[in-house]
Tab-separated table of C-alpha atoms in Angstrom:
chain	number	residue	atom	x	y	z
Z	1	UNK	CA	148.814	111.201	76.146
Z	2	UNK	CA	152.125	112.846	75.337
Z	3	UNK	CA	154.052	114.809	77.972
Z	4	UNK	CA	153.692	118.581	77.706
Z	5	UNK	CA	156.411	120.955	78.870
Z	6	UNK	CA	154.939	123.679	81.084
Z	7	UNK	CA	155.998	126.802	82.909
Z	8	UNK	CA	154.649	128.449	86.054
Z	9	UNK	CA	154.466	132.248	85.835
Z	10	UNK	CA	154.199	133.712	89.331
Z	11	UNK	CA	155.805	130.644	90.893
Z	12	UNK	CA	156.731	132.271	94.214
Z	13	UNK	CA	153.202	133.237	95.329
Z	14	UNK	CA	150.772	130.982	97.202
Z	15	UNK	CA	148.927	129.795	94.077
Z	16	UNK	CA	152.224	129.382	92.231
Z	17	UNK	CA	153.473	127.269	95.130
Z	18	UNK	CA	150.323	125.164	94.910
Z	19	UNK	CA	150.971	124.664	91.173
Z	20	UNK	CA	154.412	123.253	92.033
Z	21	UNK	CA	152.895	120.681	94.382
Z	22	UNK	CA	150.091	119.641	92.010
Z	23	UNK	CA	152.323	119.397	88.946
Z	24	UNK	CA	155.099	117.438	90.609
Z	25	UNK	CA	154.936	113.997	88.957
Z	26	UNK	CA	151.825	114.953	86.950
Z	27	UNK	CA	151.238	112.235	84.310
Z	28	UNK	CA	150.787	114.725	81.431
Z	29	UNK	CA	152.628	117.904	82.452
Z	30	UNK	CA	156.344	118.396	83.165
Z	31	UNK	CA	157.428	121.678	84.769
Z	32	UNK	CA	160.547	122.848	82.921
Z	33	UNK	CA	160.649	126.528	83.880
Z	34	UNK	CA	159.380	128.951	86.505
Z	35	UNK	CA	159.152	132.737	86.436
Z	36	UNK	CA	158.411	135.532	88.878
Z	37	UNK	CA	159.251	139.166	89.593
Z	38	UNK	CA	162.674	140.742	88.956
Z	39	UNK	CA	163.623	140.398	92.644
Z	40	UNK	CA	163.364	136.593	92.359
Z	41	UNK	CA	164.812	136.255	88.852
Z	42	UNK	CA	168.180	134.520	88.669
Z	43	UNK	CA	167.707	132.629	91.937
Z	44	UNK	CA	166.811	128.979	92.263
Z	45	UNK	CA	163.132	128.692	93.131
Z	46	UNK	CA	163.969	127.058	96.481
Z	47	UNK	CA	166.011	130.132	97.394
Z	48	UNK	CA	163.409	132.585	96.066
Z	49	UNK	CA	160.715	131.085	98.345
Z	50	UNK	CA	162.984	130.541	101.360
Z	51	UNK	CA	161.176	131.977	104.362
Z	52	UNK	CA	158.075	132.594	102.209
Z	53	UNK	CA	156.805	129.042	101.677
Z	54	UNK	CA	153.150	129.029	102.782
Z	55	UNK	CA	152.027	125.423	102.325
Z	56	UNK	CA	152.259	122.467	104.678
Z	57	UNK	CA	153.907	120.170	102.107
Z	58	UNK	CA	157.483	121.008	101.072
Z	59	UNK	CA	158.520	122.375	97.675
Z	60	UNK	CA	159.252	119.445	95.328
Z	61	UNK	CA	163.018	119.071	95.033
Z	62	UNK	CA	163.309	119.019	91.225
Z	63	UNK	CA	161.117	122.103	90.770
Z	64	UNK	CA	162.984	123.861	93.584
Z	65	UNK	CA	166.233	123.497	91.629
Z	66	UNK	CA	164.861	125.417	88.608
Z	67	UNK	CA	166.250	128.904	88.056
Z	68	UNK	CA	163.601	131.628	88.172
Z	69	UNK	CA	163.133	133.640	84.979
Z	70	UNK	CA	161.900	137.231	84.802
Z	71	UNK	CA	158.169	136.895	84.043
Z	72	UNK	CA	158.061	140.141	82.050
Z	73	UNK	CA	161.446	140.271	80.317
Z	74	UNK	CA	162.009	136.591	79.435
Z	75	UNK	CA	158.758	135.903	77.573
Z	76	UNK	CA	160.381	134.826	74.292
Z	77	UNK	CA	162.832	132.566	76.130
Z	78	UNK	CA	160.079	130.960	78.190
Z	79	UNK	CA	157.826	130.532	75.140
Z	80	UNK	CA	160.635	128.668	73.365
Z	81	UNK	CA	160.931	126.183	76.245
Z	82	UNK	CA	157.305	125.212	76.891
Z	83	UNK	CA	154.077	124.007	75.295
Z	84	UNK	CA	152.043	126.327	77.551
Z	85	UNK	CA	152.210	128.198	80.865
Z	86	UNK	CA	150.128	128.529	83.998
Z	87	UNK	CA	149.850	132.138	85.157
Z	88	UNK	CA	149.307	133.225	88.769
Z	89	UNK	CA	151.076	136.581	89.032
Z	90	UNK	CA	150.448	139.297	91.621
Z	91	UNK	CA	150.250	142.491	89.559
Z	92	UNK	CA	147.735	145.203	88.688
Z	93	UNK	CA	144.880	143.933	86.527
Z	94	UNK	CA	145.830	145.952	83.427
Z	95	UNK	CA	149.434	144.757	83.746
Z	96	UNK	CA	148.311	141.123	84.000
Z	97	UNK	CA	146.065	141.560	80.969
Z	98	UNK	CA	148.950	142.917	78.905
Z	99	UNK	CA	151.380	140.272	80.183
Z	100	UNK	CA	149.105	137.355	79.336
Z	101	UNK	CA	148.476	138.726	75.848
Z	102	UNK	CA	152.243	139.018	75.312
Z	103	UNK	CA	152.665	135.326	76.129
Z	104	UNK	CA	149.769	134.394	73.845
Z	105	UNK	CA	151.189	136.510	71.008
Z	106	UNK	CA	154.540	134.768	71.522
Z	107	UNK	CA	152.581	131.597	70.546
Z	108	UNK	CA	152.553	130.388	74.149
Z	109	UNK	CA	149.084	129.352	75.399
Z	110	UNK	CA	148.194	130.693	78.849
Z	111	UNK	CA	146.023	128.931	81.430
Z	112	UNK	CA	145.377	131.691	83.931
Z	113	UNK	CA	144.386	131.780	87.563
Z	114	UNK	CA	144.104	135.574	87.361
Z	115	UNK	CA	140.925	137.633	86.973
Z	116	UNK	CA	142.214	140.101	84.358
Z	117	UNK	CA	140.767	138.342	81.289
Z	118	UNK	CA	137.636	136.825	82.838
Z	119	UNK	CA	135.428	139.362	81.099
Z	120	UNK	CA	137.267	139.458	77.764
Z	121	UNK	CA	134.441	138.286	75.443
Z	122	UNK	CA	136.513	135.744	73.495
Z	123	UNK	CA	138.444	134.341	76.477
Z	124	UNK	CA	136.801	131.191	77.866
Z	125	UNK	CA	136.268	131.201	81.640
Z	126	UNK	CA	135.736	127.547	82.420
Z	127	UNK	CA	134.626	125.256	85.205
Z	128	UNK	CA	135.404	122.085	83.223
Z	129	UNK	CA	132.402	120.076	84.446
Z	130	UNK	CA	129.965	122.868	83.564
Z	131	UNK	CA	130.928	124.823	80.438
Z	132	UNK	CA	133.666	122.857	78.672
Z	133	UNK	CA	132.107	123.849	75.325
Z	134	UNK	CA	133.315	127.443	75.861
Z	135	UNK	CA	136.833	126.419	74.826
Z	136	UNK	CA	135.441	126.337	71.284
Z	137	UNK	CA	135.787	130.160	71.255
Z	138	UNK	CA	139.591	129.795	71.110
Z	139	UNK	CA	139.848	129.880	67.264
Z	140	UNK	CA	138.024	133.241	67.305
Z	141	UNK	CA	140.410	134.544	69.974
Z	142	UNK	CA	143.413	133.371	67.962
Z	143	UNK	CA	142.048	135.227	64.957
Z	144	UNK	CA	141.823	138.447	67.001
Z	145	UNK	CA	145.300	137.995	68.464
Z	146	UNK	CA	146.826	136.972	65.134
Z	147	UNK	CA	148.213	133.739	66.583
Z	148	UNK	CA	148.406	130.134	65.444
Z	149	UNK	CA	148.954	128.433	68.827
Z	150	UNK	CA	148.729	131.191	71.401
Z	151	UNK	CA	145.557	131.870	73.393
Z	152	UNK	CA	144.338	132.614	76.925
Z	153	UNK	CA	141.919	130.489	78.948
Z	154	UNK	CA	140.975	131.319	82.534
Z	155	UNK	CA	139.321	129.718	85.527
Z	156	UNK	CA	136.639	131.533	87.482
Z	157	UNK	CA	136.838	133.104	90.925
Z	158	UNK	CA	137.497	130.630	93.751
Z	159	UNK	CA	134.337	131.446	95.714
Z	160	UNK	CA	132.116	130.384	92.782
Z	161	UNK	CA	133.522	126.870	92.868
Z	162	UNK	CA	131.581	126.073	96.032
Z	163	UNK	CA	128.041	126.963	94.940
Z	164	UNK	CA	127.885	127.239	91.121
Z	165	UNK	CA	128.577	123.487	90.637
Z	166	UNK	CA	125.646	122.668	92.957
Z	167	UNK	CA	123.271	124.941	91.041
Z	168	UNK	CA	124.410	123.873	87.548
Z	169	UNK	CA	122.706	120.424	87.405
Z	170	UNK	CA	119.384	122.074	88.316
Z	171	UNK	CA	119.468	124.832	85.691
Z	172	UNK	CA	118.014	123.327	82.521
Z	173	UNK	CA	115.269	121.046	83.806
Z	174	UNK	CA	114.029	123.069	86.773
Z	175	UNK	CA	114.889	126.641	85.618
Z	176	UNK	CA	116.653	128.358	88.526
Z	177	UNK	CA	115.221	131.891	88.704
Z	178	UNK	CA	117.187	133.412	91.572
Z	179	UNK	CA	119.979	132.511	93.951
Z	180	UNK	CA	121.497	133.992	97.090
Z	181	UNK	CA	124.921	132.890	98.298
Z	182	UNK	CA	126.741	133.953	101.451
Z	183	UNK	CA	130.343	132.763	101.275
Z	184	UNK	CA	132.624	132.219	104.262
Z	185	UNK	CA	136.076	132.353	102.738
Z	186	UNK	CA	139.390	130.979	103.965
Z	187	UNK	CA	142.426	133.178	104.503
Z	188	UNK	CA	144.478	131.336	101.868
Z	189	UNK	CA	142.177	133.025	99.351
Z	190	UNK	CA	143.964	136.234	100.303
Z	191	UNK	CA	147.359	134.508	100.084
Z	192	UNK	CA	147.588	134.524	103.866
Z	193	UNK	CA	148.448	132.143	106.688
Z	194	UNK	CA	147.527	132.587	110.347
Z	195	UNK	CA	151.108	133.752	110.972
Z	196	UNK	CA	150.837	136.520	108.366
Z	197	UNK	CA	147.204	137.436	109.143
Z	198	UNK	CA	146.921	137.662	112.964
Z	199	UNK	CA	143.969	140.071	112.792
Z	200	UNK	CA	141.712	137.260	111.550
Z	201	UNK	CA	142.110	135.253	114.758
Z	202	UNK	CA	138.919	135.363	116.848
Z	203	UNK	CA	137.389	137.491	114.087
Z	204	UNK	CA	135.210	137.617	110.987
Z	205	UNK	CA	135.766	140.356	108.411
Z	206	UNK	CA	132.563	141.169	106.481
Z	207	UNK	CA	134.235	142.535	103.350
Z	208	UNK	CA	136.508	141.133	100.635
Z	209	UNK	CA	137.285	143.724	97.981
Z	210	UNK	CA	135.638	142.997	94.609
Z	211	UNK	CA	134.504	139.539	95.666
Z	212	UNK	CA	130.766	140.121	95.686
Z	213	UNK	CA	130.812	141.680	92.226
Z	214	UNK	CA	132.748	138.685	90.852
Z	215	UNK	CA	130.404	136.244	92.577
Z	216	UNK	CA	127.312	137.854	91.075
Z	217	UNK	CA	128.603	138.456	87.539
Z	218	UNK	CA	130.961	135.574	86.685
Z	219	UNK	CA	128.347	132.777	86.916
Z	220	UNK	CA	126.402	134.460	84.119
Z	221	UNK	CA	129.381	134.139	81.780
Z	222	UNK	CA	129.843	130.500	82.799
Z	223	UNK	CA	126.169	129.860	81.972
Z	224	UNK	CA	126.380	131.968	78.798
Z	225	UNK	CA	126.795	130.735	75.231
Z	226	UNK	CA	129.004	131.353	72.236
Z	227	UNK	CA	127.446	133.623	69.632
Z	228	UNK	CA	129.702	134.330	66.675
Z	229	UNK	CA	133.131	135.372	67.951
Z	230	UNK	CA	132.143	136.153	71.563
Z	231	UNK	CA	130.672	134.544	74.668
Z	232	UNK	CA	127.361	136.197	75.559
Z	233	UNK	CA	126.414	136.159	79.252
Z	234	UNK	CA	123.248	134.468	80.432
Z	235	UNK	CA	120.551	136.830	81.702
Z	236	UNK	CA	119.425	134.599	84.566
Z	237	UNK	CA	119.298	133.500	87.300
Z	238	UNK	CA	119.398	136.692	89.348
Z	239	UNK	CA	122.236	136.270	91.848
Z	240	UNK	CA	123.041	138.215	95.019
Z	241	UNK	CA	125.946	137.472	97.348
Z	242	UNK	CA	127.759	138.477	100.526
Z	243	UNK	CA	131.370	137.419	101.047
Z	244	UNK	CA	133.034	137.196	104.458
Z	245	UNK	CA	136.599	136.331	105.449
Z	246	UNK	CA	136.679	133.779	108.280
Z	247	UNK	CA	139.461	132.233	110.420
Z	248	UNK	CA	139.847	129.057	108.335
Z	249	UNK	CA	143.116	128.108	106.625
Z	250	UNK	CA	141.635	126.463	103.488
Z	251	UNK	CA	138.114	125.845	102.219
Z	252	UNK	CA	135.368	128.239	101.134
Z	253	UNK	CA	131.907	127.493	102.553
Z	254	UNK	CA	128.699	128.884	101.037
Z	255	UNK	CA	125.173	129.136	102.424
Z	256	UNK	CA	122.996	128.968	99.313
Z	257	UNK	CA	119.329	129.758	98.686
Z	258	UNK	CA	117.610	129.030	95.334
Z	259	UNK	CA	114.199	129.382	93.712
Z	260	UNK	CA	112.896	127.630	90.597
Z	261	UNK	CA	110.388	128.087	87.828
Z	262	UNK	CA	109.652	124.343	88.064
Z	263	UNK	CA	110.236	123.447	91.706
Z	264	UNK	CA	111.801	119.970	92.045
Z	265	UNK	CA	111.350	117.639	94.976
Z	266	UNK	CA	114.187	117.176	97.441
Z	267	UNK	CA	114.681	113.676	96.037
Z	268	UNK	CA	114.994	115.037	92.501
Z	269	UNK	CA	117.685	117.514	93.611
Z	270	UNK	CA	119.667	114.803	95.404
Z	271	UNK	CA	119.409	112.563	92.337
Z	272	UNK	CA	120.597	115.371	90.053
Z	273	UNK	CA	123.654	115.978	92.255
Z	274	UNK	CA	124.474	112.281	92.554
Z	275	UNK	CA	124.310	111.626	88.803
Z	276	UNK	CA	125.989	114.814	87.590
Z	277	UNK	CA	129.085	114.225	85.482
Z	278	UNK	CA	130.929	116.607	83.222
Z	279	UNK	CA	133.583	116.376	80.543
Z	280	UNK	CA	136.414	115.685	83.074
Z	281	UNK	CA	134.650	112.566	84.360
Z	282	UNK	CA	133.686	111.385	80.872
Z	283	UNK	CA	137.238	111.930	79.597
Z	284	UNK	CA	138.751	110.455	82.787
Z	285	UNK	CA	141.116	113.415	83.178
Z	286	UNK	CA	143.918	112.860	85.726
Z	287	UNK	CA	142.770	115.548	88.195
Z	288	UNK	CA	139.030	114.926	87.840
Z	289	UNK	CA	137.156	113.760	90.938
Z	290	UNK	CA	135.285	110.510	90.330
Z	291	UNK	CA	132.258	111.925	92.164
Z	292	UNK	CA	132.156	115.678	91.537
Z	293	UNK	CA	129.234	116.555	93.856
Z	294	UNK	CA	129.054	114.777	97.206
Z	295	UNK	CA	126.029	115.087	99.495
Z	296	UNK	CA	126.409	114.579	103.254
Z	297	UNK	CA	123.336	113.525	105.220
Z	298	UNK	CA	124.765	114.556	108.611
Z	299	UNK	CA	123.395	117.858	109.917
Z	300	UNK	CA	126.871	119.169	110.772
Z	301	UNK	CA	128.517	118.537	107.381
Z	302	UNK	CA	130.248	119.584	105.253
Z	303	UNK	CA	133.003	121.046	107.419
Z	304	UNK	CA	136.133	122.706	106.042
Z	305	UNK	CA	138.475	120.838	108.358
Z	306	UNK	CA	136.943	117.435	107.588
Z	307	UNK	CA	135.867	117.660	103.965
Z	308	UNK	CA	137.953	120.190	101.999
Z	309	UNK	CA	140.430	117.541	100.805
Z	310	UNK	CA	137.779	115.180	99.452
Z	311	UNK	CA	139.070	113.550	96.232
Z	312	UNK	CA	142.333	115.447	96.404
Z	313	UNK	CA	140.537	118.710	97.099
Z	314	UNK	CA	138.837	118.613	93.674
Z	315	UNK	CA	135.322	117.535	94.737
Z	316	UNK	CA	132.500	119.779	95.968
Z	317	UNK	CA	130.711	118.883	99.212
Z	318	UNK	CA	127.036	119.690	99.861
Z	319	UNK	CA	124.795	119.310	102.880
Z	320	UNK	CA	121.707	120.511	104.781
Z	321	UNK	CA	119.299	120.579	101.817
Z	322	UNK	CA	115.897	121.720	103.051
Z	323	UNK	CA	112.942	123.874	102.038
Z	324	UNK	CA	113.049	127.584	102.854
Z	325	UNK	CA	110.379	130.150	103.750
Z	326	UNK	CA	111.624	132.842	101.331
Z	327	UNK	CA	113.287	130.763	98.599
Z	328	UNK	CA	112.348	127.257	97.478
Z	329	UNK	CA	115.392	125.514	98.977
Z	330	UNK	CA	118.557	126.207	100.944
Z	331	UNK	CA	121.733	124.180	101.383
Z	332	UNK	CA	125.414	124.475	102.312
Z	333	UNK	CA	128.403	123.889	100.012
Z	334	UNK	CA	132.168	123.602	100.444
Z	335	UNK	CA	135.156	123.538	98.113
Z	336	UNK	CA	138.927	123.745	98.612
Z	337	UNK	CA	139.771	127.231	97.425
Z	338	UNK	CA	143.421	126.752	96.399
Z	339	UNK	CA	142.836	123.297	94.879
Z	340	UNK	CA	139.465	123.166	93.099
Z	341	UNK	CA	139.179	126.950	93.374
Z	342	UNK	CA	142.617	127.968	92.110
Z	343	UNK	CA	145.608	125.909	90.976
Z	344	UNK	CA	143.779	122.572	90.823
Z	345	UNK	CA	140.952	124.052	88.775
Z	346	UNK	CA	143.487	125.534	86.354
Z	347	UNK	CA	145.299	122.191	86.030
Z	348	UNK	CA	141.980	120.452	85.321
Z	349	UNK	CA	141.230	123.084	82.669
Z	350	UNK	CA	144.663	122.466	81.130
Z	351	UNK	CA	143.964	118.732	81.072
Z	352	UNK	CA	140.708	119.417	79.230
Z	353	UNK	CA	142.515	121.641	76.709
Z	354	UNK	CA	145.222	118.992	76.234
Z	355	UNK	CA	142.645	116.229	75.725
Z	356	UNK	CA	140.932	118.361	73.089
Z	357	UNK	CA	144.208	119.095	71.250
Z	358	UNK	CA	144.497	122.834	71.931
Z	359	UNK	CA	148.204	122.635	72.880
Z	360	UNK	CA	149.216	120.667	69.765
């Protein structure tokens, strides 16, 4: 695989910082430029994040020496330097939507961590193990945008990454009819640390703005299909969610309940999880976990503190599978929200796009 030159748009935020760590010494991707808001532009990245670095590992030295470009004013310059960009900006949704389209129209592909284009009908929203075929909509998107290389691809909301992968292997054979998911979400999902979010200590906040709507709607696009020049959402299963913010640094946990048209046995569910592989595993992508879904037999697992970093934070952990009195089954899931759920998921998507030739 050739080396691709990449940029990080929104490099000073928490997800942008995570991109720097993941991409440092990546075998396929070489970070050659970073961009952020006007107040950071012109500084070296290490100076722009001084006093604002939120991760436990330090900023990689080489990336820290890069001069920060203006994410909005230097689009043509950035596009001339890179093969594609990762986008993780903190702006209003309509501003993000316009910004990402400007990069795409400058013939610079965008792999986005943002939510702005998740419901654009010809923008693929991809969990690479589940709906890798959705990237085939890109030629239709290019036609709409009037581009030859430029396009936008997005990853889904971080909370979905914990429970949608566990449901996906059961969809076709056993016909999931309805699902309930209560998510217990880490503070890094809000870009916070315990130092910057003292009100979460000894507390649970039972509301995360917009999160429940995303959690109920986005899976239906992931399970949808391409029809003509658009992705048409699936009409089932029926999904309801509640999303709570909890005093955990990293790792979103979900309590999941599911019912089926063809109820499987517990053994059949465990076998489906154990054997599930997607395109990343089949293509042996650099960031792909060898075992995507991992089942723990212990009653007190998975735990965020113990299991969020499984396979570099890119695997999903599952436990406590048992029959339920209202639904057919219930179980608990866990994923690392800034790795699998954010920057890592976007890097895996970029690896899939690179392997399929979409950056060439």
